[in-house]
Amino acid sequence: MPPSSQSVPVPANKRTADDPNSRAGAGKQTFGKLRLRHGSSARYDSEFAKDQPWVKISGRICSDFVDELPELDEIYSANSKPKETRSSDVDAQPSQNIESPAASIAVVSVTSEDTDFATQPTSCTSQSFQSSEVQGSLFKRRRTNEGEHASFYSLGHTSETFSYPERDASLSGSYSDRRTNLSPRIITSPQSQVQAYVEVSHDGASAWSHMNLQEACLMRYFIDELACWFDLCDPERHFALIVPQRSGQCPALLNAIYTASARHLCRLEQYKKENTVEYLEKRLTNLQIETAVEYHSRCIESLVSVSDDPEAIYDENLLVASIILRFYEEVDAPLCGGDWETSLQGTQVFIEAQAASGLVTNLRRAAFRVAYRQEVYMSFIKQRPFYLPLSGEEYRSLEPTDDHTWAHRAVVHCADVLMYCYGDHRSNSSDYDALVDYHNGWTSLRPKSFEPIFEGPPDPIGGKVWQEMWFLSDCHVTAVQHLDLSKILLAVYNPRIPRLGPSHRAATKRIEAEVSLIVKRLCGIAISNRRAPPAMNTACMAIAMCGEQFTDVSEQKSLLDVLIYTDKNHAWPTKEIQDRLKEAWGWNSEGKV
């Protein structure tokens, strides 16, 4: 092993005034290839004698040798002046990015919260970022613990005991944040984030250059039609503005977008002409239901390819990809039955690791909020505990803040109620009272903007079963509906309900009447605010769980109308719940009473 007195050359821009190598007459600098400085007396390039004695060592020796020379070479050559490269030299260079499956996932993430990262020294210039041959070498990692690496799926099963590797909290959520020496910039809007991303990566290899017409339509469909499903409580619309930009450099995210768009687009009859999908006047003859499965497989392959990298769980692009895949699973499975938990395992791993990292970027915060709403949906339908980590006391506060944060407080409150109802701990009256107090406090202290701008009573004689309630924005609709879901659970799981006797029967009737009113209110909000498609899904959740207790035929038909409308216009599968309700109501096979 070389003695410590001999060192590799230090780049000029890293030297200090006291560095002896910076004085005249010091060893010759070498850029491009890593070499020892001239004048070395150690003669490391000499051959050892055949009778050279060697020191014996004991203990376990790492059996896997990792050549770090390419990475060191890149670090020290990053500051060299650009040299003209002949095409023959480029062709002769071996491709290094094959070694690293994560090399193609690099993407720039600079947000207003990344101010700590702006002060960190970086080891690669934008020139090295733009070189696909160079990117791969930087991802060769040394294994420090044999049990530290696991596959994408196995992590989901061991999330409670999995020991995440330590990571500098100043690093942001995507790989390229550790690979580019971006100038410190404070970015305050999604548009500026997009611009910052394009400025750095527009010369790099992008999947967009290989996008065909079908994939272009799927991307456009996601931006125009599906992003609103995710951006309900996000005023900066990250899924519409930032996520598509990120997907150009992240195969997993790109294929997740294609998967969701293909599945959703193929389920809507309005886009079918002569058994062929047509979108934006473009006939997509190869787009079938099976196409979504193909894109889904590609996405899973991309996720598995980076599962051995301990840094992958901190990549917010992969977090977003898992969230979009979960949306695909929701669209692909009916309201009762089906396996919806596959992507939950991946989402849970990403959220636990990235929430613990201490850095929450704008995109990461938006992704967390979407994941919480998705988990509320699953937990409510399956009547199981809320699996994502419930942290963040700022979302249990009632202090003044913006409307979107107030809306997410309602989602977190609903998650807390689900944990009270279905969690493993023993429920008690004090926990219940605390939840009721917060529910009442949120309702009384919320901003006036959460009040409906118009209310119209139902008119059963005129065929109008639902009341009208217009709200200013989607976040207000989301908040009010999640408060109503919480109210249903609190009414049913009241620990003070008598378990036996005449009082039990009276309490049961009172609860059924209260729940029926809430379900009607949820349906009225959804119908009155159809610009927010998830509002219809929330109404369908309530119908699926509470619809059987409706006995009035006109109300039953109206509930079925909501389910049919959601299935037909939003591609949300409700056929099985329709059949189940008809059977529970005593309707015959033809759908008649």
XYZ file of C-alpha atoms in Angstrom:
593
model
C 0.000 0.000 0.000
C 1.502 3.445 -0.895
C 2.783 5.496 2.000
C 0.684 8.443 3.075
C 3.406 10.896 2.163
C 2.677 10.374 -1.519
C -0.576 11.888 -2.657
C -2.500 12.354 -5.817
C -2.451 15.849 -7.349
C -4.910 18.384 -5.954
C -6.927 20.399 -8.498
C -5.887 24.018 -8.717
C -9.258 25.329 -7.678
C -9.145 23.235 -4.477
C -5.712 24.430 -3.294
C -5.139 26.955 -0.593
C -2.451 29.551 -0.332
C -0.539 27.339 2.097
C -0.533 24.297 -0.150
C 3.073 23.507 -1.110
C 1.917 22.050 -4.399
C 0.639 25.451 -5.443
C 4.106 27.003 -5.424
C 6.311 27.194 -8.449
C 8.473 24.172 -8.981
C 5.946 21.771 -7.486
C 5.074 18.528 -9.160
C 3.511 18.694 -12.583
C -0.299 18.768 -12.646
C -2.076 16.083 -14.587
C -5.686 16.312 -15.750
C -7.775 13.861 -17.675
C -6.013 10.725 -16.432
C -5.045 10.193 -12.830
C -1.269 9.999 -12.433
C 1.216 10.467 -9.627
C 3.137 13.690 -9.708
C 6.583 13.663 -11.282
C 9.545 13.374 -9.006
C 8.100 10.634 -6.821
C 10.824 8.636 -5.155
C 8.513 5.777 -4.355
C 8.587 4.513 -7.963
C 5.097 3.035 -7.841
C 5.337 2.089 -11.484
C 8.187 -0.353 -10.747
C 7.707 -4.102 -10.644
C 8.097 -5.932 -7.350
C 10.820 -8.541 -6.969
C 9.817 -12.178 -6.961
C 11.158 -12.597 -3.432
C 9.353 -9.483 -2.157
C 8.181 -10.153 1.447
C 4.566 -9.350 2.215
C 2.880 -8.592 5.521
C 0.338 -11.180 6.613
C -3.061 -9.931 7.652
C -5.805 -11.679 9.555
C -9.546 -11.354 9.649
C -12.203 -11.236 6.976
C -11.108 -9.698 3.726
C -13.606 -8.159 1.350
C -13.974 -10.585 -1.525
C -15.382 -7.991 -3.912
C -12.825 -5.606 -5.299
C -14.234 -2.272 -6.382
C -12.052 -0.293 -8.744
C -12.492 3.324 -7.684
C -9.938 4.670 -10.132
C -12.542 5.738 -12.728
C -14.419 7.711 -10.068
C -11.236 9.352 -8.761
C -10.169 10.077 -12.310
C -13.499 11.798 -12.954
C -13.222 13.844 -9.761
C -9.784 15.209 -10.653
C -10.444 15.583 -14.344
C -13.701 17.499 -13.815
C -11.837 20.794 -13.509
C -9.711 20.355 -16.601
C -10.141 22.492 -19.655
C -12.328 20.944 -22.321
C -10.334 19.244 -24.999
C -11.379 18.422 -28.496
C -12.200 14.772 -28.798
C -11.907 13.008 -32.082
C -14.797 10.836 -33.110
C -12.487 7.840 -33.310
C -11.510 8.330 -29.680
C -15.134 8.515 -28.629
C -15.975 5.348 -30.475
C -13.037 3.579 -28.895
C -14.108 4.447 -25.355
C -16.000 1.677 -23.588
C -19.445 2.535 -22.316
C -19.267 2.922 -18.564
C -22.870 3.657 -17.797
C -23.770 -0.011 -18.176
C -22.168 -0.620 -14.794
C -24.663 1.608 -13.090
C -28.368 0.950 -13.631
C -29.130 4.224 -11.928
C -27.088 6.328 -14.329
C -30.046 7.077 -16.550
C -32.142 8.329 -13.652
C -30.087 11.449 -13.060
C -32.142 14.609 -13.025
C -31.670 18.039 -11.551
C -33.756 18.930 -8.513
C -33.359 22.512 -7.350
C -36.113 23.952 -5.221
C -36.555 26.700 -2.728
C -35.819 24.304 0.134
C -32.491 23.161 -1.322
C -30.570 26.118 0.052
C -28.285 23.909 2.124
C -27.235 21.976 -0.931
C -26.307 25.181 -2.705
C -23.393 25.619 -0.321
C -22.051 22.072 -0.714
C -18.966 21.523 -2.864
C -19.565 19.333 -5.869
C -17.230 17.135 -7.758
C -18.547 17.244 -11.307
C -19.159 20.021 -13.743
C -22.181 20.363 -15.961
C -19.981 19.136 -18.771
C -19.440 15.830 -17.022
C -23.166 15.631 -16.271
C -23.944 15.907 -19.941
C -21.642 13.028 -20.838
C -23.462 9.730 -20.630
C -20.155 7.840 -20.635
C -19.011 9.658 -17.527
C -22.266 9.421 -15.601
C -22.057 5.740 -14.931
C -18.742 5.756 -13.101
C -19.973 7.983 -10.313
C -22.553 5.472 -9.183
C -20.144 2.663 -8.356
C -20.648 2.298 -4.609
C -18.688 0.381 -2.028
C -20.673 -2.187 -0.038
C -20.401 -1.398 3.639
C -22.901 -3.906 4.926
C -24.085 -7.072 3.279
C -27.514 -6.675 4.823
C -27.838 -3.075 3.858
C -29.077 -3.686 0.343
C -32.374 -5.252 -0.570
C -34.640 -5.419 -3.547
C -37.418 -2.945 -4.211
C -40.079 -5.369 -3.075
C -38.300 -6.792 -0.053
C -37.885 -3.340 1.401
C -41.623 -2.968 1.609
C -41.917 -5.990 3.855
C -39.151 -4.934 6.228
C -39.718 -1.215 6.389
C -40.148 -1.189 10.136
C -36.780 -2.821 10.817
C -34.817 -1.709 7.776
C -31.775 0.360 8.725
C -31.376 3.157 6.223
C -27.820 4.286 5.496
C -26.894 7.652 6.903
C -27.103 10.513 4.475
C -26.259 14.154 4.514
C -29.523 15.992 5.112
C -28.360 18.850 2.917
C -28.622 16.713 -0.181
C -31.786 17.001 -2.192
C -33.901 14.222 -3.535
C -32.451 13.262 -6.907
C -29.170 11.724 -7.950
C -27.924 14.644 -9.988
C -27.994 16.938 -6.980
C -24.856 15.113 -5.908
C -23.291 15.279 -9.344
C -23.528 18.806 -10.677
C -21.893 22.002 -9.518
C -24.930 24.202 -10.021
C -24.595 27.815 -9.086
C -26.526 28.646 -5.925
C -30.022 29.684 -6.976
C -33.192 30.279 -5.030
C -36.210 29.088 -6.969
C -39.676 29.983 -5.812
C -42.030 28.794 -8.502
C -42.639 25.640 -10.561
C -41.921 27.548 -13.743
C -38.495 28.507 -12.484
C -37.878 24.916 -11.429
C -38.663 23.777 -14.944
C -36.345 26.406 -16.378
C -33.544 25.445 -14.017
C -33.925 21.812 -14.969
C -33.907 22.482 -18.691
C -30.856 24.721 -18.439
C -28.769 21.905 -17.063
C -30.095 18.837 -18.819
C -31.170 19.947 -22.262
C -27.958 18.651 -23.826
C -28.074 15.315 -21.990
C -29.559 12.076 -23.239
C -33.318 12.330 -22.871
C -36.066 9.803 -23.444
C -38.028 12.499 -25.251
C -35.746 12.260 -28.262
C -36.976 8.683 -28.758
C -40.649 9.347 -28.024
C -43.093 8.152 -30.666
C -46.580 9.492 -31.364
C -48.290 7.106 -28.959
C -45.968 7.994 -26.089
C -46.287 11.697 -26.858
C -50.069 11.373 -26.632
C -49.779 9.491 -23.343
C -47.560 12.210 -21.911
C -49.961 14.882 -23.106
C -52.879 12.951 -21.601
C -51.151 12.796 -18.242
C -50.496 16.532 -18.230
C -53.943 17.569 -19.456
C -56.193 14.963 -17.830
C -54.491 13.071 -15.000
C -52.238 15.604 -13.291
C -55.273 17.269 -11.709
C -55.910 14.052 -9.767
C -52.600 14.568 -7.984
C -52.454 18.376 -7.739
C -55.586 18.816 -5.628
C -53.780 20.376 -2.657
C -50.811 21.739 -4.583
C -51.064 25.352 -5.750
C -47.802 24.970 -7.683
C -49.097 21.979 -9.688
C -45.938 19.922 -9.489
C -47.418 16.867 -11.178
C -48.494 18.946 -14.163
C -45.388 21.114 -14.454
C -42.405 19.459 -12.779
C -43.020 15.714 -12.982
C -43.172 15.595 -16.814
C -39.869 17.466 -16.948
C -38.274 15.037 -14.534
C -39.469 12.018 -16.498
C -37.183 12.874 -19.416
C -34.210 11.670 -17.389
C -35.880 9.027 -15.185
C -37.042 5.860 -16.999
C -39.033 4.611 -14.020
C -40.984 7.856 -13.781
C -41.497 8.057 -17.539
C -42.890 4.526 -17.767
C -45.078 5.129 -14.721
C -46.656 8.057 -16.566
C -47.161 5.930 -19.669
C -48.678 3.149 -17.546
C -51.271 5.354 -15.858
C -52.186 7.209 -19.052
C -52.511 4.067 -21.156
C -54.731 2.311 -18.627
C -56.959 5.314 -18.025
C -57.249 6.295 -21.685
C -58.170 2.779 -22.819
C -61.029 2.544 -20.305
C -62.898 5.614 -21.570
C -65.379 5.000 -24.371
C -65.354 8.643 -25.398
C -61.883 8.174 -26.903
C -62.729 5.039 -28.852
C -63.669 5.090 -32.503
C -64.121 1.826 -34.359
C -62.435 -0.054 -31.518
C -59.369 2.168 -31.789
C -58.263 4.799 -29.296
C -58.193 8.294 -30.754
C -56.788 11.183 -28.753
C -56.245 14.735 -30.020
C -57.374 13.533 -33.451
C -54.536 11.006 -33.496
C -55.447 7.358 -34.026
C -53.394 5.179 -31.700
C -53.820 1.795 -33.343
C -51.307 0.035 -31.079
C -52.732 1.312 -27.809
C -54.550 -1.520 -26.045
C -55.293 -2.515 -22.463
C -52.209 -4.759 -22.604
C -50.060 -1.738 -23.456
C -50.372 -0.455 -19.902
C -49.106 -3.805 -18.610
C -46.042 -3.527 -20.849
C -45.223 -0.038 -19.586
C -45.846 -1.223 -16.033
C -43.307 -4.027 -16.481
C -40.727 -1.573 -17.788
C -41.282 0.688 -14.821
C -40.836 -2.182 -12.359
C -37.638 -3.219 -14.155
C -36.261 0.302 -13.756
C -37.122 0.333 -10.059
C -35.564 -3.069 -9.471
C -32.416 -2.042 -11.342
C -31.662 0.634 -8.744
C -32.832 -1.321 -5.703
C -29.249 -2.246 -4.746
C -28.175 1.384 -4.552
C -28.726 2.651 -0.977
C -29.183 6.171 -2.322
C -32.128 5.175 -4.515
C -34.640 5.335 -1.670
C -33.854 9.037 -1.307
C -34.678 9.823 -4.942
C -37.912 11.809 -5.029
C -38.375 10.927 -8.700
C -38.731 7.263 -7.751
C -41.130 8.246 -4.978
C -43.315 10.011 -7.529
C -43.105 6.998 -9.850
C -44.372 4.689 -7.094
C -47.263 7.079 -6.388
C -48.291 7.131 -10.047
C -48.111 3.330 -10.147
C -50.431 3.208 -7.169
C -52.907 5.363 -9.065
C -52.693 2.842 -11.903
C -53.471 0.003 -9.499
C -56.495 1.892 -8.192
C -57.823 2.353 -11.717
C -57.051 -1.250 -12.582
C -58.841 -2.794 -9.580
C -62.510 -2.550 -8.574
C -63.710 -0.995 -5.348
C -64.164 -4.401 -3.745
C -61.581 -7.075 -4.369
C -58.290 -6.982 -6.222
C -54.733 -6.500 -5.000
C -54.039 -2.820 -4.505
C -51.112 -3.116 -2.156
C -48.198 -3.788 -4.539
C -47.078 -0.199 -5.005
C -47.869 0.630 -1.386
C -44.767 -1.274 -0.316
C -42.525 0.828 -2.525
C -44.240 4.085 -1.603
C -43.929 3.266 2.081
C -40.179 2.645 1.796
C -39.543 5.886 -0.086
C -41.654 7.996 2.263
C -40.116 6.587 5.440
C -36.576 7.150 4.180
C -37.148 10.573 2.652
C -39.191 11.870 5.572
C -36.363 10.855 7.899
C -33.723 12.565 5.742
C -34.696 15.966 7.137
C -35.014 17.685 3.759
C -38.453 18.308 2.278
C -38.418 19.846 -1.178
C -41.509 21.273 -2.836
C -41.950 18.212 -5.046
C -41.377 15.836 -2.146
C -43.972 17.644 -0.032
C -46.478 17.469 -2.886
C -45.768 13.741 -3.321
C -46.228 13.099 0.396
C -49.624 14.749 0.318
C -50.764 12.671 -2.651
C -49.536 9.482 -0.988
C -51.490 10.303 2.168
C -54.711 10.771 0.225
C -54.127 7.485 -1.593
C -53.541 5.680 1.688
C -56.693 7.191 3.213
C -58.618 5.806 0.258
C -57.180 2.304 0.693
C -57.482 2.276 4.463
C -61.121 3.390 4.358
C -62.158 0.852 1.704
C -60.262 -2.086 3.178
C -61.028 -1.108 6.798
C -57.387 -1.526 7.824
C -54.812 0.658 9.617
C -53.156 3.610 7.933
C -49.725 2.248 6.962
C -47.768 5.406 6.122
C -45.853 7.208 8.896
C -48.027 9.735 10.701
C -45.561 12.461 11.603
C -45.538 16.213 11.307
C -47.213 18.087 14.106
C -47.602 21.126 11.875
C -50.471 19.271 10.211
C -52.223 18.755 13.527
C -52.109 22.419 14.399
C -54.994 24.846 14.104
C -52.814 27.899 13.679
C -53.519 30.219 10.729
C -51.937 29.100 7.464
C -52.710 28.810 3.755
C -55.787 26.984 2.492
C -53.845 24.081 0.980
C -52.191 23.323 4.316
C -55.597 23.495 6.002
C -56.830 20.962 3.448
C -53.953 18.602 4.158
C -54.663 18.936 7.883
C -58.090 17.494 7.155
C -56.448 14.550 5.336
C -54.046 13.909 8.226
C -56.973 14.120 10.662
C -58.805 11.497 8.632
C -55.681 9.307 8.804
C -55.588 9.733 12.583
C -59.227 8.683 12.795
C -58.521 5.610 10.649
C -55.706 4.618 12.994
C -58.049 5.023 15.949
C -60.660 2.818 14.282
C -58.447 0.127 12.748
C -55.104 0.440 14.514
C -53.566 -2.219 16.721
C -53.654 -0.124 19.879
C -56.571 -0.308 22.266
C -58.965 2.542 21.631
C -60.191 4.563 24.565
C -62.564 7.417 25.226
C -59.828 10.009 25.714
C -58.376 9.361 22.250
C -61.843 9.560 20.765
C -62.590 12.829 22.549
C -59.296 14.318 21.304
C -60.228 13.456 17.714
C -63.695 14.943 18.114
C -62.227 18.094 19.634
C -59.832 18.519 16.710
C -62.657 17.876 14.245
C -64.767 20.588 15.844
C -61.784 22.914 16.140
C -60.916 22.538 12.464
C -64.510 23.260 11.488
C -64.762 26.381 13.648
C -61.305 27.842 12.952
C -60.956 27.107 9.245
C -60.761 30.113 6.899
C -63.974 31.503 5.511
C -62.865 30.413 2.048
C -63.840 26.836 2.960
C -67.480 27.779 3.145
C -69.516 27.036 -0.003
C -70.157 29.995 -2.262
C -73.562 28.571 -3.158
C -75.898 26.060 -1.516
C -79.086 24.626 -2.949
C -81.398 22.232 -1.105
C -82.405 18.907 -2.610
C -85.722 18.634 -4.439
C -86.923 15.019 -4.307
C -90.219 15.883 -6.045
C -88.324 17.452 -8.921
C -85.920 14.483 -9.098
C -83.055 16.310 -7.395
C -81.833 14.017 -4.641
C -78.550 15.751 -3.774
C -78.022 19.186 -2.331
C -75.808 21.595 -4.251
C -72.622 22.949 -2.697
C -70.196 24.977 -4.796
C -66.674 25.605 -3.547
C -63.951 27.947 -4.697
C -61.248 25.393 -5.475
C -60.381 21.721 -5.462
C -58.497 21.937 -2.170
C -61.666 23.133 -0.418
C -63.614 20.217 -1.876
C -60.895 17.798 -0.761
C -60.854 19.138 2.783
C -64.616 19.122 3.308
C -64.998 15.601 1.932
C -62.222 14.198 4.121
C -63.832 15.831 7.141
C -67.057 14.070 6.200
C -65.273 10.712 5.903
C -63.839 11.306 9.379
C -67.292 12.144 10.640
C -68.674 8.830 9.355
C -65.952 6.906 11.174
C -66.349 8.881 14.385
C -70.086 8.271 14.365
C -69.744 4.522 13.846
C -66.803 3.938 16.204
C -68.083 6.018 19.109
C -66.951 4.072 22.209
C -69.986 5.257 24.136
C -72.505 3.474 21.921
C -74.473 0.970 23.994
C -73.635 -2.588 22.995
C -76.849 -4.252 24.140
C -80.439 -3.472 25.023
C -83.031 -1.035 23.703
C -80.536 1.829 23.811
C -78.316 -0.025 21.369
C -81.115 -0.323 18.804
C -81.988 3.367 19.133
C -78.334 4.378 18.836
C -77.933 2.214 15.735
C -80.877 3.878 14.003
C -79.570 7.310 14.939
C -76.114 6.501 13.535
C -77.548 5.110 10.296
C -79.588 8.290 9.797
C -76.517 10.450 10.466
C -74.331 8.421 8.112
C -76.975 8.571 5.362
C -77.013 12.353 5.561
C -73.223 12.488 5.292
C -73.203 10.157 2.266
C -75.801 12.337 0.550
C -73.723 15.397 1.344
C -70.597 13.757 -0.122
C -72.478 12.896 -3.313
C -73.897 16.404 -3.563
C -70.424 17.939 -3.212
C -69.036 15.599 -5.869
C -71.820 16.276 -8.368
C -71.634 20.026 -7.779
C -67.855 20.153 -8.279
C -67.249 17.809 -11.183
C -64.135 19.719 -12.194
C -62.377 17.757 -9.410
C -62.556 14.085 -10.519
C -61.285 12.697 -7.179
C -64.379 14.177 -5.527
C -66.449 11.580 -7.373
C -64.113 8.828 -6.147
C -64.550 9.969 -2.556
C -68.309 9.819 -2.965
C -67.972 6.314 -4.386
C -65.938 5.318 -1.327
C -68.788 6.348 0.925
C -71.358 4.611 -1.273
C -69.317 1.413 -1.324
C -69.107 1.273 2.461
C -72.506 2.691 3.464
C -74.789 2.248 0.468
C -76.478 -0.912 1.688
C -78.369 0.910 4.429
C -80.339 3.044 1.941
C -83.866 1.739 1.549
C -85.575 4.407 -0.573
C -85.672 3.299 -4.218
C -85.122 6.794 -5.639
C -82.062 7.236 -3.431
C -80.750 3.833 -4.467
C -81.051 4.769 -8.131
C -79.284 8.064 -7.470
C -76.426 6.253 -5.761
C -76.111 3.946 -8.743
C -76.069 6.976 -11.042
C -73.032 8.343 -9.184
C -71.245 5.005 -9.534
C -72.091 4.692 -13.226
C -71.039 8.276 -13.959
C -67.694 7.777 -12.213
C -67.030 4.550 -14.091
C -67.994 5.973 -17.464
C -66.421 9.439 -17.272
C -63.482 8.943 -14.918
C -62.518 5.336 -15.713
C -62.875 4.405 -12.051
C -64.134 0.794 -11.844
C -67.420 0.526 -9.944
C -69.137 -2.413 -11.663
C -68.614 -4.860 -8.809
C -69.914 -2.473 -6.165
C -72.961 -1.783 -8.337
C -73.741 -5.499 -8.498
C -73.177 -5.937 -4.775
C -75.515 -3.078 -3.870
C -78.240 -4.332 -6.213
C -78.078 -7.714 -4.520
C -78.162 -6.130 -1.059
C -81.163 -4.007 -2.044
C -83.040 -7.001 -3.403
C -82.960 -5.986 -7.041
C -83.322 -8.760 -9.606
C -80.761 -9.746 -12.217
C -82.178 -7.186 -14.655
C -81.549 -4.358 -12.212
C -85.186 -3.859 -11.234
C -86.787 -3.780 -7.800
